[in-house]
Short mmCIF file of C-alpha atoms in Angstrom, two decimals:
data_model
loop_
_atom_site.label_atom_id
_atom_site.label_comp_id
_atom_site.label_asym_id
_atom_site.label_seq_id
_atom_site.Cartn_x
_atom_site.Cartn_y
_atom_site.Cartn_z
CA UNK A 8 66.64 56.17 40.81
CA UNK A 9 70.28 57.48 40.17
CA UNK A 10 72.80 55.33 38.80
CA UNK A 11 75.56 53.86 41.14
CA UNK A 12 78.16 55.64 38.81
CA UNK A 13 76.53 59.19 39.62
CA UNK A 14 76.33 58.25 42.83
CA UNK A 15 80.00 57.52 43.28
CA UNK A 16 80.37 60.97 41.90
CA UNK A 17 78.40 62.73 44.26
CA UNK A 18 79.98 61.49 47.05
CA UNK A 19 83.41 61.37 45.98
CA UNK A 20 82.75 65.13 45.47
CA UNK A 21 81.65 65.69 49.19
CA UNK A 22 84.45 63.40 50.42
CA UNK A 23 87.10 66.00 48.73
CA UNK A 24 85.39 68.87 50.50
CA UNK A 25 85.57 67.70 53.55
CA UNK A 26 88.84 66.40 53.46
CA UNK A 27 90.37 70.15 51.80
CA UNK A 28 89.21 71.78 55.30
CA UNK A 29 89.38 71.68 58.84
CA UNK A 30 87.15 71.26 61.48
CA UNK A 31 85.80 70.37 64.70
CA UNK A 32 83.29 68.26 62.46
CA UNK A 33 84.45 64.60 62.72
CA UNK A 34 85.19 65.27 58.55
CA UNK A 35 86.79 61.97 56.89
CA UNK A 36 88.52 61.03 60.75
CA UNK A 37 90.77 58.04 60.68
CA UNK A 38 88.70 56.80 63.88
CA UNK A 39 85.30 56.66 62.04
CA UNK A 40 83.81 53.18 60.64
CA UNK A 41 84.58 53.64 57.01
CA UNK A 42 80.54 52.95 56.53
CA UNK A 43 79.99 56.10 58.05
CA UNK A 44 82.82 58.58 56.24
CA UNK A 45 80.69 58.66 53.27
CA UNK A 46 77.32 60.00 54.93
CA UNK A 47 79.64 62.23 57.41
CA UNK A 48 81.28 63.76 54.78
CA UNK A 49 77.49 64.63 52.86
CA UNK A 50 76.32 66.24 55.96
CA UNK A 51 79.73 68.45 56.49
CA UNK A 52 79.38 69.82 52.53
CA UNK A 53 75.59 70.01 53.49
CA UNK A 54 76.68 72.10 56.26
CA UNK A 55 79.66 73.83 55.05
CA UNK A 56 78.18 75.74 51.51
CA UNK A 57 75.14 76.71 53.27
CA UNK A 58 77.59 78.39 56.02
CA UNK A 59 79.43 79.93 53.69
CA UNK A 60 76.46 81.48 51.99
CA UNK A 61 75.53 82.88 55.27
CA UNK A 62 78.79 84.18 55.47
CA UNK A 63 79.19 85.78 52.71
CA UNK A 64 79.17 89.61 53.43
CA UNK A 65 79.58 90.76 49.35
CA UNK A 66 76.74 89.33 48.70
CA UNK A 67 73.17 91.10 49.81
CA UNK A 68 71.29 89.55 52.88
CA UNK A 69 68.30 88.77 50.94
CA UNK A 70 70.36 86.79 48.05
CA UNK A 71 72.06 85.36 50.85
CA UNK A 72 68.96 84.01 52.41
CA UNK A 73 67.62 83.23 49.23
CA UNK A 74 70.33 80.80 48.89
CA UNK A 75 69.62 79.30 51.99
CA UNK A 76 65.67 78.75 51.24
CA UNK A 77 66.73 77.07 47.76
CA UNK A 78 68.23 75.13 50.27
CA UNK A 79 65.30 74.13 52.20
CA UNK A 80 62.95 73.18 49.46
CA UNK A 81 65.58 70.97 48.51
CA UNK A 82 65.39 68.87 51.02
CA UNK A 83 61.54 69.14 51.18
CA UNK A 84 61.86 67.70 47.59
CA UNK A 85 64.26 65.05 49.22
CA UNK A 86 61.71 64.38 51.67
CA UNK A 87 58.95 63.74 49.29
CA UNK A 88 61.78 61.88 47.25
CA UNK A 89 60.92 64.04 44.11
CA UNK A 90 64.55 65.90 44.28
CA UNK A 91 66.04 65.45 39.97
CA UNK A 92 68.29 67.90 40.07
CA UNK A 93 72.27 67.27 39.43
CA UNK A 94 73.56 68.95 42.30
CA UNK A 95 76.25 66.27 43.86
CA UNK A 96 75.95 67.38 47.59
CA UNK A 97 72.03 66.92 47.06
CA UNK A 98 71.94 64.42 45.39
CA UNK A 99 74.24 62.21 47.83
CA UNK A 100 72.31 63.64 50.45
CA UNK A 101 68.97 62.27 49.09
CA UNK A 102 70.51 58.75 49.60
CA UNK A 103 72.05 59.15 52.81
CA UNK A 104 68.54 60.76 53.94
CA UNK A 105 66.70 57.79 52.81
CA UNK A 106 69.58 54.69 53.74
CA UNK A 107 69.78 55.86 56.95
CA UNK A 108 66.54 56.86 57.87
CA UNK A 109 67.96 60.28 58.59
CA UNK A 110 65.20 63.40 59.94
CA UNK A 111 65.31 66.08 57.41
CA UNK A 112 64.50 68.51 60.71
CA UNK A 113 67.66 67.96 61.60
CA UNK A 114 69.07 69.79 58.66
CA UNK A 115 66.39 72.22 58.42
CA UNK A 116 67.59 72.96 61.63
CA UNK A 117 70.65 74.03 60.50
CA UNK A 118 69.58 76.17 57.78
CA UNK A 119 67.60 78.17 61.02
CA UNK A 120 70.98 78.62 62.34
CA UNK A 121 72.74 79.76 58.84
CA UNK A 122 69.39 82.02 58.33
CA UNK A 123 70.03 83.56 61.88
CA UNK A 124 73.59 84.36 60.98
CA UNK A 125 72.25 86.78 58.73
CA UNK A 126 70.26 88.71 60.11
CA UNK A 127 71.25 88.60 63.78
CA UNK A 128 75.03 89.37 65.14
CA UNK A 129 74.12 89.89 68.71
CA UNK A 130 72.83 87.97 71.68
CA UNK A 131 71.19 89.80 74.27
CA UNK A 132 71.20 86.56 77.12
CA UNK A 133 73.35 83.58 77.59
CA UNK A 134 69.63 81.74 77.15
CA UNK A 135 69.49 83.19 73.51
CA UNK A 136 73.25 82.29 72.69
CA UNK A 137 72.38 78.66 74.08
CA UNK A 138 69.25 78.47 71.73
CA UNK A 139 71.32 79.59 69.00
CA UNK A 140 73.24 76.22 69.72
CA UNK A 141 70.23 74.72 69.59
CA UNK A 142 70.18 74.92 66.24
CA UNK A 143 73.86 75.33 64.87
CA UNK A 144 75.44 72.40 66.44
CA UNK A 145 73.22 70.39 68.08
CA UNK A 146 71.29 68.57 65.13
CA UNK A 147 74.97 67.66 64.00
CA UNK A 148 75.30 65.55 67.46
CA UNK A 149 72.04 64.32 66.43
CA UNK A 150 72.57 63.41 63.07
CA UNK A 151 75.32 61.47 63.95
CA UNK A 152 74.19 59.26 66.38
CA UNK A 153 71.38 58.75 63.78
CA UNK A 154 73.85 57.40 61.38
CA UNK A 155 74.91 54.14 63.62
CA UNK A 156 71.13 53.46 64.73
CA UNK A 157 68.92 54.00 67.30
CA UNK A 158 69.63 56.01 70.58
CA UNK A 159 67.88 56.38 73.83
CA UNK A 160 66.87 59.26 74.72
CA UNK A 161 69.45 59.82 77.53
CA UNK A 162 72.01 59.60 74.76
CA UNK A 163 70.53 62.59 72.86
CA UNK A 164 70.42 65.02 75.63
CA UNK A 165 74.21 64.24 76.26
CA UNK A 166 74.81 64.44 72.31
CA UNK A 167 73.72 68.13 72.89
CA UNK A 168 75.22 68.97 75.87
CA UNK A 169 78.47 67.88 74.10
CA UNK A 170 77.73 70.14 71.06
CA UNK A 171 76.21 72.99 72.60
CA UNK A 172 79.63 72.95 74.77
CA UNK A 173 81.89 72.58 72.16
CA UNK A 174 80.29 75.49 70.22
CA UNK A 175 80.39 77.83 72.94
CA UNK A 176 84.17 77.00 73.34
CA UNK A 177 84.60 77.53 69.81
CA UNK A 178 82.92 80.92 70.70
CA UNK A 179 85.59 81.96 73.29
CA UNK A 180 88.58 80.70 70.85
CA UNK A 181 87.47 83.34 68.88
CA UNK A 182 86.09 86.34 70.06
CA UNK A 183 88.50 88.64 68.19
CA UNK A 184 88.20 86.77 65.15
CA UNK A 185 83.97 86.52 65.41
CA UNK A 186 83.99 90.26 65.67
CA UNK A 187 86.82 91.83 63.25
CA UNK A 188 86.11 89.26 60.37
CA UNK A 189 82.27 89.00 60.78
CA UNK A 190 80.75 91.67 63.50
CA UNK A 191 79.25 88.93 65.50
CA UNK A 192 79.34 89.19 68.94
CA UNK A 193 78.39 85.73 71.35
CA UNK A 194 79.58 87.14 74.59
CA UNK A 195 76.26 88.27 75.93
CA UNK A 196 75.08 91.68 75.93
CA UNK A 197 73.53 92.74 79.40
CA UNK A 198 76.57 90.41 80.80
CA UNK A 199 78.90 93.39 79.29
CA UNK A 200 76.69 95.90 80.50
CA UNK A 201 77.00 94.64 83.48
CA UNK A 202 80.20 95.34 84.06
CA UNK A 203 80.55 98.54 81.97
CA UNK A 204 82.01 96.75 78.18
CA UNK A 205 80.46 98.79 75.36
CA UNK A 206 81.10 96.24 72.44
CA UNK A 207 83.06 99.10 70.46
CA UNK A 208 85.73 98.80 72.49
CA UNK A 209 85.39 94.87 73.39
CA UNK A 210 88.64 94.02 72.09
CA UNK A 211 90.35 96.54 73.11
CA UNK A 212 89.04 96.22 76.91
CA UNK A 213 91.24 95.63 79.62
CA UNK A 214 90.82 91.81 80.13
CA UNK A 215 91.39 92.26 83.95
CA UNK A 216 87.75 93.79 84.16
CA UNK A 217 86.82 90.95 81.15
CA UNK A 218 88.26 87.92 82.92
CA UNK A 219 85.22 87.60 85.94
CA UNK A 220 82.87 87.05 83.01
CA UNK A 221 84.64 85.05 80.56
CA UNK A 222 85.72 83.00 83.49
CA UNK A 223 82.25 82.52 84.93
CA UNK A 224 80.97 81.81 81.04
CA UNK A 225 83.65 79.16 80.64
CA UNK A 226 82.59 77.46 84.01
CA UNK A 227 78.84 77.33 82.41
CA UNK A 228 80.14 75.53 79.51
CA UNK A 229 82.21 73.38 81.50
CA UNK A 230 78.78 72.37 83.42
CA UNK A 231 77.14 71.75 80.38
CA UNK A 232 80.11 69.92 79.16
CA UNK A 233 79.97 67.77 81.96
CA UNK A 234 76.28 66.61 81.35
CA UNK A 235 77.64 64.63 78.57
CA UNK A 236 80.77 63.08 79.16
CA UNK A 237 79.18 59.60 79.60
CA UNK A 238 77.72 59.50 75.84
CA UNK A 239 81.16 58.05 74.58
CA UNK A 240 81.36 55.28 76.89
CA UNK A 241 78.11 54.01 76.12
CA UNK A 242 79.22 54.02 72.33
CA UNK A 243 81.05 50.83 71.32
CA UNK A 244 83.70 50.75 68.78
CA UNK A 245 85.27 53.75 66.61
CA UNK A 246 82.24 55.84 66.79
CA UNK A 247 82.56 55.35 70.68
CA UNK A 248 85.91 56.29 70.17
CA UNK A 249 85.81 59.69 67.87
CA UNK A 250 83.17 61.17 70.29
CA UNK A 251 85.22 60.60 72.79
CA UNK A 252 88.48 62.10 71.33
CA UNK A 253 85.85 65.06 70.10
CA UNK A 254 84.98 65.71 73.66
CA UNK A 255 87.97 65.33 74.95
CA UNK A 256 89.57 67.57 72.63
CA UNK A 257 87.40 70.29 73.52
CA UNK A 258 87.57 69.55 77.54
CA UNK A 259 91.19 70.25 76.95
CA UNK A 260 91.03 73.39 74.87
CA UNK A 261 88.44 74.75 77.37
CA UNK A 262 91.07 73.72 80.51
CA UNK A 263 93.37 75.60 78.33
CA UNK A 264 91.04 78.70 78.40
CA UNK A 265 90.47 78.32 82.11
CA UNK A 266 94.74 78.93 82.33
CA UNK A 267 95.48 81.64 80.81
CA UNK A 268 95.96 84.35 82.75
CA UNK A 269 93.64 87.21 83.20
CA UNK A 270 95.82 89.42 80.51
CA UNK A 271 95.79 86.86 77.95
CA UNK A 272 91.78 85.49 77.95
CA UNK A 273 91.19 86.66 74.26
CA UNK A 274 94.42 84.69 72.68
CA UNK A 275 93.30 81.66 70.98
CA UNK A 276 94.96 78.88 72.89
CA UNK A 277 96.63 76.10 70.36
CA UNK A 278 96.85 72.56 71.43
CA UNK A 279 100.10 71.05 70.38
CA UNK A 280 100.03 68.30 67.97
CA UNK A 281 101.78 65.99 71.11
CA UNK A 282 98.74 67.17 73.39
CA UNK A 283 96.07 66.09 70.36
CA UNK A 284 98.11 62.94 69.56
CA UNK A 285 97.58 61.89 73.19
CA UNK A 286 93.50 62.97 73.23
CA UNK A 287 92.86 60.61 70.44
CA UNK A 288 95.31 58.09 72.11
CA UNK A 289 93.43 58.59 75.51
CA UNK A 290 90.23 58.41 74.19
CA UNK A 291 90.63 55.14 73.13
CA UNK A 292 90.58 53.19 76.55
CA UNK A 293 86.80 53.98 78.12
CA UNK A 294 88.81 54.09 81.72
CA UNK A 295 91.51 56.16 80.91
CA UNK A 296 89.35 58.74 78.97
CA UNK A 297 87.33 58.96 82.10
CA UNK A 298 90.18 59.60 84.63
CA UNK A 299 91.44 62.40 82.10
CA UNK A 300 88.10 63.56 81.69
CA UNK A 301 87.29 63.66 86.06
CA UNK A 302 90.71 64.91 86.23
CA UNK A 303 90.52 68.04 83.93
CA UNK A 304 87.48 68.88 85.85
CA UNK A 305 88.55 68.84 88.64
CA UNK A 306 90.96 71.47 87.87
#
């Protein structure tokens, strides 16, 4: 048993990472029950180092995935409860895992994900890039809902559809970014072929002949999107209320995608701190966050 004072430690450590970087990750929010920033912010530096291991291109792919296994037999030691090492994202994680009942799958999933960044870049189907979702921002949904208690199984299928969508919108922020900085591609590939893109010159391409595709891919997520817009409402209180302002937030940035014109489809729209002041503001009346929410897709 660790003593409260190196548990303090541990998590004050994880608290500071996720509060020194931004993300779509409710991280440290304002609109969280302060019971739950603690455990959030363990997952997030959970998440976060083992993503940046997978990242990291000057390193070797097998160190890299190396990393990542020490990783997993981690948390099978955490599992078994026999983890005594001093790492302080581990060893806050072995008490959130255990306080909160928490399925180490969940997190193994998410090492799958990390491990697939690796060694795979490309995505042949929209079927594959939607299992990679599966696994790299699904079980975060997941973990989530874990943390305030049970959930029905209706909720959980929404909890995915909401994270599946909002990764694939990440996706299309970035597209430029994903392949310059890291060579991945999640556009898929026979949907290019299709209409004559050779990835070499993806960026490059015209995005008159691009915008039928993107346009029909961010309809898809808006579908999937759509499947889930009822798991805030049946949240009560401020979890309720940041999953709402989560989805919201990315309903918005993908009506923003939808907008641009044909020319300008691989810019990375920014919402306005006025436009994300009013999401969180929106989000926090159950009826007015649905008559946004029916409105924007209606658009």
């Amino acid at each position: 048993m660790r003593n409260k004072s190196e548990l303090d430690q541990a998590y004050a450590f994880c608290l500071n990472m996720a509060k020194s970087h931004y993300e779509n990750f409710p991280v440290a929010s304002i609109l969280l029950p302060k019971t739950l920033r603690h455990p959030i912010a363990v997952i997030y530096a959970f998440a976060r180092t083992a993503d940046d291991f997978a990242d990291e291109d000057n390193i070797p792919a097998e160190d890299r995935l190396r990393l990542l296994n020490s990783y997993s037999q981690y948390l099978s030691e955490i599992a078994d409860q026999s983890y005594v090492g001093n790492d302080p994202i581990f060893l806050a994680l072995q008490d959130t895992v255990h306080r909160f009942n928490l399925p180490i799958q969940l997190l193994e999933d998410l090492l799958i994900a990390f491990r697939q960044d690796v060694v795979k870049s490309r995505y042949t189907t929209f079927n594959e890039v939607l299992d990679y979702c599966r696994f790299s921002a699904n079980p975060v949904g997941r973990l989530l809902l874990h943390l305030q208690g049970p959930s029905t199984q209706q909720q959980l299928q929404q909890s995915d559809a909401i994270c599946t969508s909002l990764q694939l919108v990440n996706f299309y922020q970035d597209i430029v970014q994903d392949y310059t900085e890291q060579n991945r591609i999640y556009i898929p590939q026979d949907e290019l072929a299709a209409i004559g893109i050779d990835e070499a010159n993806l960026i490059q391409a015209d995005t008159i002949i691009l915008a039928p595709l993107l346009r029909s891919l961010y309809l898809r997520t808006e579908q999937i999107m759509s499947e889930g817009l009822e798991l805030g409402s049946s949240l009560s209180g401020r979890l309720g209320w940041e999953i709402r302002a989560m989805t919201l937030g990315g309903l918005t940035t993908l009506s923003a995608l939808i907008q641009q014109p044909d020319k300008a489809l691989l810019n990375r729209p920014r919402l306005s701190r006025r436009t994300m002041i009013g999401v969180i503001l929106n989000s926090a009346f159950k009826t007015r966050y649905k008559q946004i929410t029916d409105r924007l897709l209606a658009t």
